[in-house]
Coordinates of C-alpha atoms in Angstrom, one line a residue:
M1 CA 18.1 -21.2 -14.3
P2 CA 19.9 -18.2 -12.9
D3 CA 20.3 -18.1 -8.8
K4 CA 19.3 -14.7 -8.6
P5 CA 17.0 -12.4 -10.6
I6 CA 19.3 -9.4 -9.6
E7 CA 23.2 -9.3 -8.6
G8 CA 24.2 -6.8 -6.4
E9 CA 22.5 -3.8 -7.6
K10 CA 21.7 -1.6 -10.6
R11 CA 20.2 1.7 -12.4
V12 CA 17.4 0.8 -14.9
F13 CA 14.8 3.1 -16.6
M14 CA 11.6 1.3 -16.6
T15 CA 7.8 1.6 -16.3
G16 CA 6.0 1.3 -12.7
N17 CA 4.6 -1.8 -13.4
E18 CA 7.7 -3.5 -14.9
V19 CA 9.3 -2.5 -11.3
V20 CA 6.9 -4.0 -10.0
A21 CA 7.4 -7.6 -11.5
W22 CA 11.4 -7.2 -10.7
A23 CA 10.4 -6.3 -7.3
A24 CA 8.5 -8.9 -6.4
L25 CA 11.1 -11.9 -8.1
V26 CA 13.1 -10.4 -5.3
A27 CA 11.0 -10.6 -2.6
G28 CA 10.5 -14.4 -3.3
A29 CA 7.3 -14.1 -4.8
E30 CA 6.5 -17.9 -6.1
I31 CA 3.2 -17.1 -7.5
M32 CA 1.3 -14.1 -9.1
Y33 CA -2.4 -14.7 -9.5
G34 CA -4.4 -12.4 -12.0
Y35 CA -6.8 -11.0 -14.4
P36 CA -6.3 -7.9 -16.8
I37 CA -7.5 -4.5 -15.9
T38 CA -6.1 -1.2 -16.8
P39 CA -3.5 0.1 -15.9
Q40 CA -1.7 -2.8 -14.2
N41 CA -1.8 -5.5 -17.1
E42 CA 2.0 -5.1 -17.7
I43 CA 2.8 -6.2 -13.8
M44 CA 1.1 -9.5 -15.1
H45 CA 3.1 -9.2 -18.6
Y46 CA 6.0 -8.7 -16.9
W47 CA 5.9 -11.2 -14.6
T48 CA 5.1 -14.1 -17.1
R49 CA 8.0 -13.1 -19.1
L50 CA 10.5 -13.4 -15.8
A51 CA 8.7 -15.8 -13.7
P52 CA 9.4 -18.7 -15.8
K53 CA 13.1 -17.7 -15.9
Y54 CA 13.3 -18.1 -12.0
G55 CA 10.8 -21.1 -11.2
R56 CA 8.0 -18.8 -10.6
E57 CA 4.5 -19.4 -11.7
F58 CA 1.1 -17.5 -13.0
L59 CA -2.5 -18.6 -13.1
Q60 CA -4.6 -16.1 -15.0
T61 CA -8.0 -16.7 -13.3
E62 CA -11.3 -15.5 -15.0
D63 CA -12.0 -12.9 -12.3
E64 CA -10.8 -10.3 -9.8
L65 CA -12.4 -12.5 -7.1
S66 CA -10.9 -15.6 -8.2
A67 CA -7.4 -13.9 -8.1
G68 CA -8.2 -12.7 -4.8
F69 CA -9.2 -15.9 -3.5
T70 CA -6.5 -18.0 -5.3
T71 CA -3.9 -15.6 -3.6
V72 CA -5.5 -16.7 -0.3
G73 CA -5.3 -20.2 -1.3
G74 CA -1.3 -20.0 -2.5
V75 CA -0.8 -18.1 1.1
L76 CA -2.6 -21.1 2.9
A77 CA -0.7 -23.6 1.0
G78 CA 2.6 -21.9 2.0
R79 CA 3.9 -19.8 -1.0
K80 CA 4.4 -16.4 -1.4
A81 CA 1.5 -15.2 -3.6
F82 CA -0.1 -12.1 -5.0
T83 CA -1.9 -10.3 -7.4
A84 CA -2.4 -6.7 -8.8
T85 CA -5.4 -5.1 -10.0
A86 CA -7.3 -1.5 -10.7
G87 CA -10.5 0.2 -10.2
P88 CA -13.5 -2.3 -10.4
G89 CA -11.1 -4.8 -9.9
N90 CA -9.9 -3.5 -6.5
T91 CA -13.6 -3.5 -5.8
L92 CA -14.0 -7.2 -6.2
M93 CA -11.3 -7.8 -4.6
Q94 CA -12.5 -6.5 -1.1
E95 CA -14.2 -9.7 -0.6
P96 CA -11.5 -12.1 -0.8
M97 CA -9.4 -9.5 1.4
S98 CA -11.9 -9.5 3.9
M99 CA -11.7 -13.2 4.2
A100 CA -7.5 -12.6 4.5
E101 CA -8.2 -10.2 7.4
A102 CA -10.8 -12.8 8.9
M103 CA -8.0 -15.7 8.8
R104 CA -5.1 -13.0 9.4
L105 CA -3.6 -14.5 5.9
P106 CA -0.4 -12.2 4.6
T107 CA -1.9 -12.0 0.8
V108 CA 0.0 -8.7 -1.2
V109 CA -1.9 -7.0 -3.2
V110 CA -1.0 -4.1 -5.6
I111 CA -3.2 -1.4 -6.7
Q112 CA -2.4 0.7 -9.9
Q113 CA -5.4 3.2 -9.0
R114 CA -7.4 4.3 -11.8
G115 CA -10.1 7.1 -12.3
G116 CA -13.6 6.5 -10.7
P117 CA -16.6 5.6 -9.6
S118 CA -17.3 2.3 -11.7
T119 CA -15.3 2.2 -15.2
A120 CA -15.1 6.2 -15.4
T121 CA -11.0 6.4 -16.9
V122 CA -8.5 4.2 -17.2
I123 CA -5.8 6.7 -16.5
Y124 CA -5.2 7.9 -13.0
S125 CA -6.8 8.5 -9.8
Q126 CA -6.4 8.7 -6.0
Q127 CA -9.9 7.6 -5.5
E128 CA -9.4 4.0 -4.3
V129 CA -7.9 5.4 -0.8
T130 CA -11.1 4.6 1.1
M131 CA -11.8 1.0 -0.3
T132 CA -8.0 0.1 -0.1
T133 CA -7.8 0.9 3.5
L134 CA -11.0 0.1 4.9
G135 CA -13.2 -1.9 2.1
G136 CA -14.8 -5.2 2.9
N137 CA -17.2 -5.8 5.3
G138 CA -14.5 -5.4 8.4
E139 CA -12.4 -2.7 10.4
G140 CA -9.5 -2.5 8.0
L141 CA -7.2 -4.9 9.8
R142 CA -4.8 -4.2 6.9
I143 CA -1.2 -2.5 6.0
V144 CA -1.3 0.2 3.1
Y145 CA 1.9 1.7 2.0
S146 CA 1.3 4.6 -0.6
T147 CA 4.0 5.4 -3.1
A148 CA 5.5 8.2 -4.8
N149 CA 8.0 7.1 -7.3
H150 CA 9.3 4.0 -9.0
Q151 CA 11.9 3.6 -6.1
E152 CA 9.3 3.3 -3.8
L153 CA 7.0 1.1 -5.7
F154 CA 10.4 -1.5 -6.3
D155 CA 11.4 -0.6 -2.2
Y156 CA 7.6 -0.8 -0.7
T157 CA 6.8 -4.5 -2.9
I158 CA 9.6 -6.2 -0.9
K159 CA 8.8 -4.7 1.9
A160 CA 5.3 -5.6 1.9
F161 CA 6.2 -9.3 1.5
N162 CA 8.1 -8.9 4.4
T163 CA 5.4 -6.7 6.3
A164 CA 2.6 -9.4 5.4
W165 CA 4.6 -12.3 6.5
K166 CA 6.3 -10.8 9.5
Y167 CA 2.8 -9.4 11.0
R168 CA 0.2 -11.9 9.3
F169 CA -2.4 -9.1 8.0
P170 CA -3.2 -8.2 4.0
T171 CA -0.7 -5.8 2.8
F172 CA -1.7 -3.3 -0.2
V173 CA 1.4 -1.3 -2.0
L174 CA -1.2 1.4 -3.3
G175 CA 0.3 3.2 -6.9
D176 CA -1.7 4.8 -9.5
G177 CA -2.2 4.7 -13.2
Y178 CA 0.4 7.6 -13.6
Q179 CA 3.7 5.4 -11.8
A180 CA 2.0 2.2 -13.6
K181 CA 2.8 4.3 -17.1
M182 CA 5.6 6.3 -17.0
R183 CA 9.1 5.6 -17.2
E184 CA 11.4 6.5 -14.9
S185 CA 15.4 5.7 -13.2
L186 CA 15.7 3.8 -10.0
T187 CA 17.7 1.6 -8.4
I188 CA 17.0 -2.0 -8.3
Y189 CA 18.8 -4.2 -6.0
D190 CA 19.1 -7.7 -4.1
P191 CA 17.9 -7.5 -0.6
A192 CA 20.4 -9.2 0.7
S193 CA 23.2 -6.8 -0.8
R194 CA 21.4 -3.8 1.2
G195 CA 21.1 -6.2 4.4
I196 CA 17.5 -6.8 4.1
E197 CA 16.5 -10.0 5.2
L198 CA 13.3 -11.5 3.6
V199 CA 10.8 -13.2 5.7
E200 CA 10.1 -16.9 5.1
A201 CA 6.7 -18.2 4.1
E202 CA 5.6 -21.1 5.7
P203 CA 2.5 -23.4 4.9
Y204 CA -0.7 -22.9 7.1
F205 CA -1.5 -26.7 6.8
G206 CA 0.2 -30.5 6.1
K207 CA 2.7 -29.2 8.3
P208 CA 4.9 -32.3 10.2
G209 CA 3.9 -34.0 13.5
V210 CA 0.3 -34.9 14.7
P211 CA -2.1 -32.0 15.6
G212 CA -3.0 -31.0 19.0
V213 CA 0.1 -33.5 20.1
D214 CA 3.4 -32.6 18.4
R215 CA 1.7 -29.2 17.7
P216 CA -0.9 -26.8 17.9
P217 CA -3.6 -27.6 15.9
T218 CA -4.5 -25.2 12.9
Q219 CA -7.9 -23.4 13.0
L220 CA -8.9 -20.6 10.5
R221 CA -12.4 -19.4 10.7
N222 CA -14.3 -16.4 8.5
T223 CA -17.4 -17.4 10.4
Y224 CA -18.6 -17.9 13.8
N225 CA -21.7 -19.0 15.9
V226 CA -22.7 -16.1 18.3
E227 CA -21.7 -12.9 18.6
E228 CA -19.2 -12.8 21.7
E229 CA -17.1 -15.7 20.0
L230 CA -16.6 -12.9 17.3
Y231 CA -16.2 -10.4 19.4
E232 CA -13.0 -12.3 21.3
V233 CA -11.5 -12.8 18.1
L234 CA -11.7 -9.1 17.1
E235 CA -10.5 -7.8 20.4
G236 CA -7.3 -9.9 19.8
Y237 CA -7.0 -8.9 16.2
F238 CA -7.1 -5.3 17.2
R239 CA -4.9 -5.7 20.4
D240 CA -2.3 -7.1 17.7
Y241 CA -2.7 -4.4 15.5
Q242 CA -2.3 -1.3 17.7
K243 CA 0.8 -3.1 18.9
I244 CA 2.3 -3.2 15.5
A245 CA 0.9 0.2 14.6
P246 CA 4.1 2.4 15.9
E247 CA 6.6 0.1 14.4
V248 CA 4.9 -0.1 10.8
A249 CA 3.5 3.4 10.5
E250 CA 5.9 5.6 8.4
H251 CA 5.8 9.3 7.3
E252 CA 8.0 11.9 6.0
A253 CA 8.1 16.0 6.8
F254 CA 10.3 18.9 6.4
G255 CA 9.4 22.7 7.7
L256 CA 7.3 22.2 10.5
E257 CA 9.0 24.0 13.0
D258 CA 8.1 27.2 11.8
S259 CA 5.1 26.5 10.0
D260 CA 1.4 27.8 10.6
L261 CA 0.1 25.9 7.2
V262 CA 1.1 22.6 6.3
V263 CA 0.6 21.0 3.0
V264 CA -0.4 17.5 3.5
S265 CA -0.8 14.6 0.7
H266 CA 0.3 10.8 -0.3
G267 CA 1.4 9.4 -2.9
V268 CA 2.4 10.8 -6.4
V269 CA 1.0 13.9 -5.8
S270 CA 3.4 14.4 -2.9
R271 CA 6.0 14.6 -5.5
A272 CA 4.3 18.2 -6.5
C273 CA 3.4 19.4 -3.1
K274 CA 7.6 18.5 -1.8
A275 CA 8.5 20.8 -5.2
A276 CA 5.7 23.3 -4.0
V277 CA 6.9 23.9 -0.7
K278 CA 10.5 23.7 -1.9
E279 CA 9.4 26.9 -4.1
L280 CA 7.6 28.6 -1.5
R281 CA 9.9 28.2 1.4
E282 CA 12.7 29.6 -1.2
A283 CA 10.2 32.7 -1.6
G284 CA 10.3 33.2 2.2
I285 CA 6.9 31.8 2.5
K286 CA 7.0 29.6 5.6
V287 CA 5.2 26.3 4.7
G288 CA 5.2 22.5 5.9
Y289 CA 5.2 19.4 4.1
F290 CA 4.0 16.4 5.7
R291 CA 3.3 13.3 3.9
P292 CA 1.7 9.9 5.3
I293 CA 3.6 6.6 3.5
T294 CA 1.5 4.3 5.3
L295 CA -2.2 5.1 5.0
R296 CA -3.0 2.2 7.1
P297 CA -2.4 2.4 9.9
L298 CA -1.6 6.2 9.6
P299 CA 1.0 7.4 11.9
V300 CA -1.4 9.5 14.3
E301 CA 1.3 10.3 16.9
A302 CA 3.0 12.5 14.3
I303 CA -0.4 13.7 12.8
R304 CA -1.5 14.6 15.9
E305 CA 1.7 16.1 16.8
T306 CA 1.7 18.2 13.6
A307 CA -2.0 19.6 14.1
S308 CA -1.5 20.5 17.3
K309 CA 1.3 23.1 16.7
A310 CA 0.1 24.2 13.1
R311 CA -2.8 26.3 12.6
Q312 CA -4.1 24.9 9.5
F313 CA -3.7 21.9 6.9
L314 CA -4.2 22.0 3.5
V315 CA -4.6 18.5 2.2
V316 CA -3.9 18.0 -1.6
E317 CA -5.3 14.7 -3.3
S318 CA -6.6 13.9 -6.6
A319 CA -10.0 12.9 -4.7
Q320 CA -12.5 14.1 -3.0
G321 CA -11.4 14.4 0.1
Q322 CA -10.5 10.7 1.0
L323 CA -7.4 11.4 2.8
A324 CA -8.7 14.2 4.2
R325 CA -11.3 11.8 6.2
L326 CA -8.6 9.9 7.5
L327 CA -6.7 12.9 8.6
K328 CA -9.9 14.3 10.4
E329 CA -10.4 11.3 12.6
A330 CA -6.3 11.0 13.3
A331 CA -6.3 14.7 14.6
F332 CA -9.4 14.8 16.3
G333 CA -9.5 17.2 18.8
C334 CA -6.7 19.4 17.4
P335 CA -7.4 22.5 16.9
V336 CA -6.1 22.7 13.5
E337 CA -7.8 23.8 10.3
M338 CA -8.5 21.6 7.3
L339 CA -8.4 23.2 4.0
D340 CA -8.4 21.3 0.7
L341 CA -7.2 21.1 -2.8
F342 CA -9.1 18.3 -4.3
K343 CA -8.9 17.3 -7.9
P344 CA -10.7 14.1 -8.1
G345 CA -9.5 11.6 -11.2
V346 CA -7.0 14.8 -12.2
G347 CA -3.1 15.2 -11.6
I348 CA -2.1 17.9 -9.5
T349 CA 0.9 20.1 -10.1
A350 CA 3.1 22.1 -8.3
E351 CA 1.8 25.5 -9.9
D352 CA -1.4 24.3 -8.8
V353 CA -0.2 23.6 -4.8
V354 CA 1.7 27.2 -5.1
S355 CA -1.3 29.0 -6.5
R356 CA -3.5 27.3 -3.6
V357 CA -1.2 28.2 -0.9
K358 CA -0.5 31.8 -1.8
E359 CA -4.4 32.2 -2.1
I360 CA -4.4 31.1 1.4
V361 CA -1.8 33.3 2.8
G362 CA -2.8 36.1 1.0

């Protein structure tokens, strides 16, 4: 049995779903629990081909609820466990992920967004932002990375496992059907070759020693008897989350210093926006580019700084304002005007963005 899935690094040409499987392998994932749904199916397919070669495991469950709860169980047993889903499967996944929030469990979920609501299309959208960032009957105590390309799918899948196990919050990689299915060049690598130290998993139960004598007892709860008890626990969670938010939040931006209009987008749509902004700036039109990489927690400080200087945000997304709602909350009280280019469930091109910007600036 080979020691490592990848020695050093190498250039490859893969679908996004295959990229996720390889990334999970090198991140040290030990088991995937899953149920098929397009467009994430091939994550399962590639994982089941690769996993036995490296002593890893897979369990196909009867539905997404079971996939989520077995992932929770795997984590409780001290395994680096993950799952993947999309669309209606993501809807079902919110119940087990709410339990993971309640118990502060480092679950990892890869989402390949598809059109909605309901079955809709199996192709693409950015319509699972609200559900992935704030889903379940809780307060969104989770971490969400929104990827734009295959290299990021690889990088942030590795990072998701480290983030989850370091901070003990459920962590999501938010991709989409375009990224899942298309092929693209990227560099895959052994994390150690780049100085990335993997955070080790540890069991929640069955640790050596006598609980309460040799070590603190393990007590994980998702139910409480009185309101005040729940409130006290949540207040502690909120403090922890607010403390790590500045460390976790990520964004990229350029052209902000001289621009009254800033194009804001996330995920695969940011590729079109980046190309459009570069084209516009080369044509002498001063427009900026801002992309939150973490949608939960948002890079609030950077958003507010940008919103305090720019006159207008053009929010571009393949949804009817799901990113925009997050931005409005983050930028509350800032004088920036929010404009939009919304195409729910439909791809957005650089030409679409250029046309909308020219319409705005006249």
